mmCIF file of C-alpha atoms in Angstrom:
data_model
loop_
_atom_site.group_PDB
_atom_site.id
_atom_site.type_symbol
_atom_site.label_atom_id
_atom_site.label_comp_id
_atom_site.label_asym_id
_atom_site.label_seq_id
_atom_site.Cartn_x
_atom_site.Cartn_y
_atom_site.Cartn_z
ATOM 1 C CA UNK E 863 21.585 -10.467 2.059
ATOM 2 C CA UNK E 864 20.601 -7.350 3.471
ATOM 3 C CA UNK E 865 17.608 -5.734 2.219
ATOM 4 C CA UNK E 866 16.936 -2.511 1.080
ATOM 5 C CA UNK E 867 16.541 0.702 3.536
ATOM 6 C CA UNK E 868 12.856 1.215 5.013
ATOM 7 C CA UNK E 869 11.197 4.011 3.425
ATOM 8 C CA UNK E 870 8.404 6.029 4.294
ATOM 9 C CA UNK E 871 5.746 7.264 2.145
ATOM 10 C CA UNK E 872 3.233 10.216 2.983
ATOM 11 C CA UNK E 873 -0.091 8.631 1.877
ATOM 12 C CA UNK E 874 -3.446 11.093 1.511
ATOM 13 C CA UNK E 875 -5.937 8.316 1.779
ATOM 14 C CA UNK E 876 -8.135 10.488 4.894
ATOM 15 C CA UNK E 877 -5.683 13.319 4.965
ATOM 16 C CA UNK E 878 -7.223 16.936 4.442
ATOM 17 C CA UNK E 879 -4.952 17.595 1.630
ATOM 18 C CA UNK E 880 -3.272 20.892 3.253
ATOM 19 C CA UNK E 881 -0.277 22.411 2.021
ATOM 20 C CA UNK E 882 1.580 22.436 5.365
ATOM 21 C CA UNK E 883 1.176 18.711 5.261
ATOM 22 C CA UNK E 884 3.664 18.481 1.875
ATOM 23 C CA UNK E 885 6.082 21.288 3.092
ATOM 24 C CA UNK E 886 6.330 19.425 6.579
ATOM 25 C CA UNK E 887 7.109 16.025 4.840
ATOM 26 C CA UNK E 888 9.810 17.808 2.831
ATOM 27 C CA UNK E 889 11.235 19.173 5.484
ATOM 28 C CA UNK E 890 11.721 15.962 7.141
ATOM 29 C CA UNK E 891 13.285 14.378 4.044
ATOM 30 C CA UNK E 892 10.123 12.253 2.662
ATOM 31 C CA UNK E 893 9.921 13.221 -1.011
ATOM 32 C CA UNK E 894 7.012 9.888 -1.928
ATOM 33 C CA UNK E 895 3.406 11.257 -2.182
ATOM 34 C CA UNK E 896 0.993 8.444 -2.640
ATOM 35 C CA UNK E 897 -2.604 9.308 -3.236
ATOM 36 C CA UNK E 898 -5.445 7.770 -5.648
ATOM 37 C CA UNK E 899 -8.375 8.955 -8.349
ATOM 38 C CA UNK E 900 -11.030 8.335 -5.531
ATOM 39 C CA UNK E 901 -9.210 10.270 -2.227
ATOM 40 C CA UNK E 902 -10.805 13.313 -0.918
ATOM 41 C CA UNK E 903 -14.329 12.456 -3.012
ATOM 42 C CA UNK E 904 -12.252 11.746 -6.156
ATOM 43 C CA UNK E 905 -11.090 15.806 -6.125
ATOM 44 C CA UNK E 906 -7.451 14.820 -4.204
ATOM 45 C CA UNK E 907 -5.465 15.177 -7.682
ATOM 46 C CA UNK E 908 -6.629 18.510 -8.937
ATOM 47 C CA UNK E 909 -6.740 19.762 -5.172
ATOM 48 C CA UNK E 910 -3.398 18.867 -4.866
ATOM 49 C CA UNK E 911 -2.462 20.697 -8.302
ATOM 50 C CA UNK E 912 -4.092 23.817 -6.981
ATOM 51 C CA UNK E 913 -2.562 23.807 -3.518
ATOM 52 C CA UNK E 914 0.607 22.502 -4.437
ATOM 53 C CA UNK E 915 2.158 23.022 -7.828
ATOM 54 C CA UNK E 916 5.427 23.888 -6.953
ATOM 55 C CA UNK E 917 5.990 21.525 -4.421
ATOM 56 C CA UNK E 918 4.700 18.248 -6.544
ATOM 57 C CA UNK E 919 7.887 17.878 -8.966
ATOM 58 C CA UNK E 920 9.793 17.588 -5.743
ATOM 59 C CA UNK E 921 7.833 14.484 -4.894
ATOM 60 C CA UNK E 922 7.421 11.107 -6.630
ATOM 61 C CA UNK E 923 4.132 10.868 -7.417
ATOM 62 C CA UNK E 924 1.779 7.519 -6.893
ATOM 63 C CA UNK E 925 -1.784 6.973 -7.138
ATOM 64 C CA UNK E 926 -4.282 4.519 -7.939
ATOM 65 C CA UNK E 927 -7.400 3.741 -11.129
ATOM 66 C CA UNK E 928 -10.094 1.816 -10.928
ATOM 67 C CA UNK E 929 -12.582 3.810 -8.665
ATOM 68 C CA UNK E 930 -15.406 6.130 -10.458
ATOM 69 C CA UNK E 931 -17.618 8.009 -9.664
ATOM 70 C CA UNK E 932 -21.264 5.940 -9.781
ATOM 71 C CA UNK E 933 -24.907 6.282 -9.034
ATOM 72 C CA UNK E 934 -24.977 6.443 -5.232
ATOM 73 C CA UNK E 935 -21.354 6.229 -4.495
ATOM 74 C CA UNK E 936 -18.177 4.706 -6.271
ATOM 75 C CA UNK E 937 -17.999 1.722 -7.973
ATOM 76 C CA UNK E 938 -15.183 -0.140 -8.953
ATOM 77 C CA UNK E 939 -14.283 -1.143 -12.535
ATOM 78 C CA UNK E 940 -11.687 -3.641 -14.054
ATOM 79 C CA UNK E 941 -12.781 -2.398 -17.773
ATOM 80 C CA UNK E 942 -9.758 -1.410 -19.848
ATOM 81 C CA UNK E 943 -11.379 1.380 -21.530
ATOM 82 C CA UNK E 944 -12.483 3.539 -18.574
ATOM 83 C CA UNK E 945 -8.753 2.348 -16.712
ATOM 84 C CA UNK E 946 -7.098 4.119 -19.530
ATOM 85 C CA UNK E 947 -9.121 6.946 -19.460
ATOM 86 C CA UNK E 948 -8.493 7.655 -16.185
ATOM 87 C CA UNK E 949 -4.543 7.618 -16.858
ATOM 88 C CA UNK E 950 -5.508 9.688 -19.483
ATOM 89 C CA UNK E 951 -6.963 12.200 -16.939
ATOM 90 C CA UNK E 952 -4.257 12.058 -14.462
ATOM 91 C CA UNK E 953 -1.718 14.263 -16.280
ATOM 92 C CA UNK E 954 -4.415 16.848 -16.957
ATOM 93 C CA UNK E 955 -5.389 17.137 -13.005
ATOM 94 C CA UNK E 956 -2.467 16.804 -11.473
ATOM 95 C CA UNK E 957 -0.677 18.920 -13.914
ATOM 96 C CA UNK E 958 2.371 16.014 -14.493
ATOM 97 C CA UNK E 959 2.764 12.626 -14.976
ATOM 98 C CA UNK E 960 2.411 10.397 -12.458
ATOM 99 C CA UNK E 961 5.353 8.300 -11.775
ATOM 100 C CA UNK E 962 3.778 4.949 -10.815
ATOM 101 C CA UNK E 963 -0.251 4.105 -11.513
ATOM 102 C CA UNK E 964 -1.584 1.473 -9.087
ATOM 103 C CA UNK E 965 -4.515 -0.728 -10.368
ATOM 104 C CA UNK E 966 -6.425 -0.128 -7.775
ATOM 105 C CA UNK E 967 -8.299 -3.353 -5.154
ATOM 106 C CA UNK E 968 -8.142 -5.342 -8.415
ATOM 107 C CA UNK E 969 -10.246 -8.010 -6.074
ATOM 108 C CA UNK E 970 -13.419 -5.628 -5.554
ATOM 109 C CA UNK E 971 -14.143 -6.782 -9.154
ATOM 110 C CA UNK E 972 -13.147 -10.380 -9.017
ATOM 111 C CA UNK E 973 -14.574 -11.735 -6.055
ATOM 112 C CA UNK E 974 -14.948 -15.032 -7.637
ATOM 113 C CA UNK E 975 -12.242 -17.102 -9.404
ATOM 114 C CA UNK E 976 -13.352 -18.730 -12.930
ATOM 115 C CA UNK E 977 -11.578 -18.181 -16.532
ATOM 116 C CA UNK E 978 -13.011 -15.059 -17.050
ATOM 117 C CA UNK E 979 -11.940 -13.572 -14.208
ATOM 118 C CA UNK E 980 -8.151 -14.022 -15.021
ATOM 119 C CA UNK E 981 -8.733 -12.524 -18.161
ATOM 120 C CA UNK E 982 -10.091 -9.430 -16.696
ATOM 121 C CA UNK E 983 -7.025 -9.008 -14.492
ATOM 122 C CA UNK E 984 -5.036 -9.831 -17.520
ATOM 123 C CA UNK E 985 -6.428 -7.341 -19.536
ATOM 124 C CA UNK E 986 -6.952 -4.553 -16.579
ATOM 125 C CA UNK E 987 -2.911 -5.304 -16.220
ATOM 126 C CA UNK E 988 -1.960 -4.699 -19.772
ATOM 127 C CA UNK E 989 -3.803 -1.500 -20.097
ATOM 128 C CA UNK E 990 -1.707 -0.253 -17.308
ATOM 129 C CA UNK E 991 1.348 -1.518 -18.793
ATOM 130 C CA UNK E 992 0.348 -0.077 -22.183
ATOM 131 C CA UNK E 993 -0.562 3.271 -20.454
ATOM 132 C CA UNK E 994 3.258 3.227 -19.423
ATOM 133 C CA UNK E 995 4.765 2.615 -22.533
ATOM 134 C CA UNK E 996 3.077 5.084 -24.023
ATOM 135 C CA UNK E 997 4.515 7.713 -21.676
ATOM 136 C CA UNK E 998 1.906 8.373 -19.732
ATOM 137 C CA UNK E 999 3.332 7.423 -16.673
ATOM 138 C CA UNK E 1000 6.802 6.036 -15.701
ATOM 139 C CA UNK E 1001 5.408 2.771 -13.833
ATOM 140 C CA UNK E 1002 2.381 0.723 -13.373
ATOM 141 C CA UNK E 1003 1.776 -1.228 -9.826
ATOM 142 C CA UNK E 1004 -0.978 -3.287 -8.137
ATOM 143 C CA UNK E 1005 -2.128 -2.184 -5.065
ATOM 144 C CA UNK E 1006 -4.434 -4.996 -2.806
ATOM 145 C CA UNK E 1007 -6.522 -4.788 0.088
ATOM 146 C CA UNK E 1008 -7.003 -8.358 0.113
ATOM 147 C CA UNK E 1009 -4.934 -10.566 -2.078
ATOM 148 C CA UNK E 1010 -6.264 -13.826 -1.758
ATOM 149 C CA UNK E 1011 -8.911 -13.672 -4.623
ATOM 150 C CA UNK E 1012 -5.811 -12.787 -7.112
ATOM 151 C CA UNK E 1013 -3.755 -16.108 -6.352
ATOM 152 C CA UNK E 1014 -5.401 -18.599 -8.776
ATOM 153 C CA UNK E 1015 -5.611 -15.524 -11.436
ATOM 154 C CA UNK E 1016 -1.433 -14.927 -11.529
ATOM 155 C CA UNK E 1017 0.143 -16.744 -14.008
ATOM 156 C CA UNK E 1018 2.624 -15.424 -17.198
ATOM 157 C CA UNK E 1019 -0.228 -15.079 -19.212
ATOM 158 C CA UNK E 1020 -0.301 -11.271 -16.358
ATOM 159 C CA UNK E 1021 1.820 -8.473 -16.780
ATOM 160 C CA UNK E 1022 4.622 -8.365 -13.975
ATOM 161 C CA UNK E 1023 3.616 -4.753 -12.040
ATOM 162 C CA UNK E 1024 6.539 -3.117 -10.988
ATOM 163 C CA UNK E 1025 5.530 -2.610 -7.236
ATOM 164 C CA UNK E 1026 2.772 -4.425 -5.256
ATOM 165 C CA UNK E 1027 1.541 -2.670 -2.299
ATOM 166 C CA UNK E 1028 -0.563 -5.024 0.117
ATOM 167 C CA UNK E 1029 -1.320 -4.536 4.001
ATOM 168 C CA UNK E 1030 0.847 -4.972 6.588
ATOM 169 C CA UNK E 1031 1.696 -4.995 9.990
ATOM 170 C CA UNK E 1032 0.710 -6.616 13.756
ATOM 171 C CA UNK E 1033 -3.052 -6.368 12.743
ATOM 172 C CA UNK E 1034 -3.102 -7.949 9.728
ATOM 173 C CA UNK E 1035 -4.084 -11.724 10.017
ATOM 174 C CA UNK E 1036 -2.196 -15.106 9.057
ATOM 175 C CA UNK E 1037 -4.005 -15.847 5.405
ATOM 176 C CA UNK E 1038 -3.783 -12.374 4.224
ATOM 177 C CA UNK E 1039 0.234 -12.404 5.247
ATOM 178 C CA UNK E 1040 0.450 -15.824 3.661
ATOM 179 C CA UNK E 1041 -1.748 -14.580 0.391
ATOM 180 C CA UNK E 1042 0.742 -11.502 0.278
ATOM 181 C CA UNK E 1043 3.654 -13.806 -0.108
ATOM 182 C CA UNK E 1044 2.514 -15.923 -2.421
ATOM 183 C CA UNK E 1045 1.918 -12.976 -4.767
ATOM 184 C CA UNK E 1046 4.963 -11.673 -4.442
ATOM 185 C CA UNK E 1047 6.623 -15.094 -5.940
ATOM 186 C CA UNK E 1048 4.397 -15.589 -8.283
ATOM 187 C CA UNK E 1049 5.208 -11.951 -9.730
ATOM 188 C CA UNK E 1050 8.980 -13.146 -8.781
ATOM 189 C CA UNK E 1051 8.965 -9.495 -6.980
ATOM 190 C CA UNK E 1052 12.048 -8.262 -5.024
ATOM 191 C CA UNK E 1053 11.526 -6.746 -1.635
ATOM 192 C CA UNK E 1054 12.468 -3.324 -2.575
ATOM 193 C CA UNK E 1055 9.277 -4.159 -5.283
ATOM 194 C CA UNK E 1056 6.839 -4.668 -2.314
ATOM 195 C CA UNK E 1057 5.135 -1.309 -0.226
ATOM 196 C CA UNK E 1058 2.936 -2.090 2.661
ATOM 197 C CA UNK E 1059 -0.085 0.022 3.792
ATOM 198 C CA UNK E 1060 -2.079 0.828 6.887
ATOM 199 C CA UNK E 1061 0.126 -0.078 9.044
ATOM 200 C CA UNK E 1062 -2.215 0.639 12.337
ATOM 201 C CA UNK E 1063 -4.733 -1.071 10.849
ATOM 202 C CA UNK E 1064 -6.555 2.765 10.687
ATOM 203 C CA UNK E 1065 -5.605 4.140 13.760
ATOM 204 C CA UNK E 1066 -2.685 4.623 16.459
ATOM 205 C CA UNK E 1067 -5.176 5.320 19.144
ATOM 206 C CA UNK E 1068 -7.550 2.271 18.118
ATOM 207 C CA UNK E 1069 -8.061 -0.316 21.906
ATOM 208 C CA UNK E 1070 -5.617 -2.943 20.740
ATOM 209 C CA UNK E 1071 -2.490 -0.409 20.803
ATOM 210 C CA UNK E 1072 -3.017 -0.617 24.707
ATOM 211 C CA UNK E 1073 -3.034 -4.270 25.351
ATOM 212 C CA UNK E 1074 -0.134 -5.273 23.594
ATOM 213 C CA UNK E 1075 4.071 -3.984 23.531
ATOM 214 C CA UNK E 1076 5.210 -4.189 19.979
ATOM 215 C CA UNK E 1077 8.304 -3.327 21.523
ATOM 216 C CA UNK E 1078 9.368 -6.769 21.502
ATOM 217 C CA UNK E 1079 10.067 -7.323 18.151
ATOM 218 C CA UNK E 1080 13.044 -5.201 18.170
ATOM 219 C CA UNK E 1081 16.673 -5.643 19.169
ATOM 220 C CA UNK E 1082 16.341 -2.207 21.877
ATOM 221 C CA UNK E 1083 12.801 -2.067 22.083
ATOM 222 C CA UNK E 1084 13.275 0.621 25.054
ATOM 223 C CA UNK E 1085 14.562 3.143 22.717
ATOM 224 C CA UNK E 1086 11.060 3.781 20.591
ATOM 225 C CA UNK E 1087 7.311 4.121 21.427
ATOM 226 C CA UNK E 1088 4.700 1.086 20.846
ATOM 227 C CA UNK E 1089 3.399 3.196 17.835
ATOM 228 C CA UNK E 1090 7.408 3.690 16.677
ATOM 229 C CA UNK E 1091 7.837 -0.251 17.121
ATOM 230 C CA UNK E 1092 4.350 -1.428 15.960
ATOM 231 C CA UNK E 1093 5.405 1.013 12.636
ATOM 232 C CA UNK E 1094 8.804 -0.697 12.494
ATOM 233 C CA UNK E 1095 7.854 -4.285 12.611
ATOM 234 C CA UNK E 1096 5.292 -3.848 9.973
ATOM 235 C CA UNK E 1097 8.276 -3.592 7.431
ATOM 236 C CA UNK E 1098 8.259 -7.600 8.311
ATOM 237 C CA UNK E 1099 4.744 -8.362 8.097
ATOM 238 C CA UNK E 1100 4.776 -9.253 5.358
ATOM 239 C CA UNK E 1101 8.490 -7.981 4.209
ATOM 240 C CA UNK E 1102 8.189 -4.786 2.880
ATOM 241 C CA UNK E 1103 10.630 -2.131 1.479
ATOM 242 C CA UNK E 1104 8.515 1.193 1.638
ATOM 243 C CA UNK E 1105 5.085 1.990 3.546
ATOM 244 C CA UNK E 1106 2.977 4.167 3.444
ATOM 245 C CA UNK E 1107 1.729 6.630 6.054
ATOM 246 C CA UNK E 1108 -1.840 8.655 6.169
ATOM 247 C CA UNK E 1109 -1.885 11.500 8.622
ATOM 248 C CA UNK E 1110 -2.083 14.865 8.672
ATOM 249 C CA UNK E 1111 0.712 16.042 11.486
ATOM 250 C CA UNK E 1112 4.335 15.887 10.174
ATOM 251 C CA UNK E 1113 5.076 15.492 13.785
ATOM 252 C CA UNK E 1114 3.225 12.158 13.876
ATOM 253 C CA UNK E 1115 4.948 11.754 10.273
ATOM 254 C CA UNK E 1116 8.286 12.624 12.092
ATOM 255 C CA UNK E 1117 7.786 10.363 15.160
ATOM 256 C CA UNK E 1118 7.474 7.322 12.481
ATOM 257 C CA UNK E 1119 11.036 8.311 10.275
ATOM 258 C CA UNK E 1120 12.369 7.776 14.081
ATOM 259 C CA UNK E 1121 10.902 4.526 14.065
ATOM 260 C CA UNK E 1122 13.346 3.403 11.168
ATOM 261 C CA UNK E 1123 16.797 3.142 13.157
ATOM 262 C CA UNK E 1124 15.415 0.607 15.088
ATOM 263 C CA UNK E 1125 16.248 -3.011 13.923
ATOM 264 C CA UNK E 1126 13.731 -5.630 14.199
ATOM 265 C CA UNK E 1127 14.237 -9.481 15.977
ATOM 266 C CA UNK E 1128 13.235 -11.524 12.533
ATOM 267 C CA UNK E 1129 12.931 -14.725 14.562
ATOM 268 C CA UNK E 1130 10.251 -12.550 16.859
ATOM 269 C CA UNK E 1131 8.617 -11.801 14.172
ATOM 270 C CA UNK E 1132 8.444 -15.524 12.160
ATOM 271 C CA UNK E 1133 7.675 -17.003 15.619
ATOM 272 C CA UNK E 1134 4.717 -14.593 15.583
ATOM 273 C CA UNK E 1135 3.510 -15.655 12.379
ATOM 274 C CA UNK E 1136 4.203 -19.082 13.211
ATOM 275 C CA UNK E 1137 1.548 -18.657 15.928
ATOM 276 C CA UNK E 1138 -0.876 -16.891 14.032
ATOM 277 C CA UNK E 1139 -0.985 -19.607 11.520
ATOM 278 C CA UNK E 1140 -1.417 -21.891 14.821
ATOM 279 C CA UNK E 1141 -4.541 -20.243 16.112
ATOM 280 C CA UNK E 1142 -6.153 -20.843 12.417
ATOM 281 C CA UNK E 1143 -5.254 -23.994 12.410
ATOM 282 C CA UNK E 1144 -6.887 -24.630 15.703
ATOM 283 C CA UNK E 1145 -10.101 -22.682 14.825
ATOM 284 C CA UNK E 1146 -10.887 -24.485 11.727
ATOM 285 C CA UNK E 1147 -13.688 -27.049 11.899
ATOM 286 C CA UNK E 1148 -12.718 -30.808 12.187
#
């Protein structure tokens, strides 16, 4: 069954939050802003009021809880409490509802499994899922750097989020791909459910984007750029409906949307992971 259609999403994670930014990305037809409470030294939401009033209702909005502000730098908190007081907030600085609340890195918090733990996820969950039946936004999410820790904590006794947003792409390795996966089944998430983040691992211009072609993982490889390719095949690693993209050209914005006609060689890409999961295999201690 054929899945649904990429999508791109302009993400403010080390953007400089200008206006010319949003007005480029409508221009070029990408109306998802993603963006959290702890961007641009936790000042990207009421920045982005002020700059850009009129342009946010013409954008779905996403960001992220669960950073604050802390005694030398932020700190991360699963407490229910503060989590809905920061939804709370969101409305007031951006000046509208958000449509979709990630809980933000849930695993910065729960580094360790144990009872306890699973209630604190459970609990961090449901205040996001209250937060949205009260109104005060129209979806709640999960959004993980590293998904492993959050495996042994999933069960029905969790809230379902209605998007999960992990990494993905060439540079991200065999357990966190696998981890990824097993999330999304034990949420019994559909692809068009699933977003995928730093695609470049941080950077396009990063040493490893000049020893390798990523333009073998698609059907016409020739057509597109190792950045357009390495961008397109990250839709598959893990599978991935919508990802977002940090920058702050719209032409590097617009050289991506290119990268979406280009239709990616699946068994490429499972005999890739097939040899990822190979090498750990090999590197773990007898």
């Amino acid at each position: 069954m054929r899945g649904p259609d990429p999508r791109v999403v302009l993400g403010l994670h080390r953007s400089r939050h200008e206006r010319r930014l949003l007005t480029g990305a409508l221009d070029l037809g990408v109306t998802a802003l993603d963006t959290s409470t702890n961007y641009f030294g936790f000042r990207s939401h009421r920045i982005l009021a002020g700059i850009a009033d009129d342009l946010l209702p013409k954008f779905t909005v996403s960001t992220k809880v669960g950073y604050f502000p802390g005694h030398g730098g932020a700190e991360h908190s699963l407490d229910p409490l503060r989590l809905t007081s920061a939804v709370e907030d969101l409305a007031k600085d951006l000046g509208r509802e958000p449509d979709l609340v990630f809980l933000h890195n849930p695993e910065h918090s729960l580094r360790e499994t144990g009872p306890h733990h699973k209630e604190a996820l459970a609990a961090a969950c449901t205040a996001l899922e209250d937060a949205t039946e009260k109104g005060l936004c129209a979806a709640w999410g999960v959004a993980s750097w590293d998904p492993s820790p959050l495996l042994s904590l999933v069960d029905v006794t969790v809230p379902r989020p209605s998007v999960l947003m992990v990494r993905a792409g060439l540079l991200v390795g065999a357990k966190t791909l696998d981890a990824s996966d097993t999330l999304v089944d034990a949420w019994d998430l559909n692809r068009g459910e699933v977003w995928g983040m730093s695609a470049f691992g941080g950077s396009t211009s990063a040493p490893v984007w000049d020893k390798v072609d990523p333009r073998l993982f698609l059907q016409d490889g020739g057509r597109f750029s190792p950045v357009q390719a390495a961008f397109r095949t990250a839709y598959h690693l893990p599978r991935v409906a919508s990802i977002t993209v940090g920058t702050d050209e719209p032409a590097h914005l617009g050289e991506l949307l290119g990268a979406l006609a280009g239709q990616v060689e699946e068994r490429t890409v499972q005999e890739y992971r097939r040899l990822l999961r190979v090498r750990i295999a090999r590197d773990q201690p007898v």
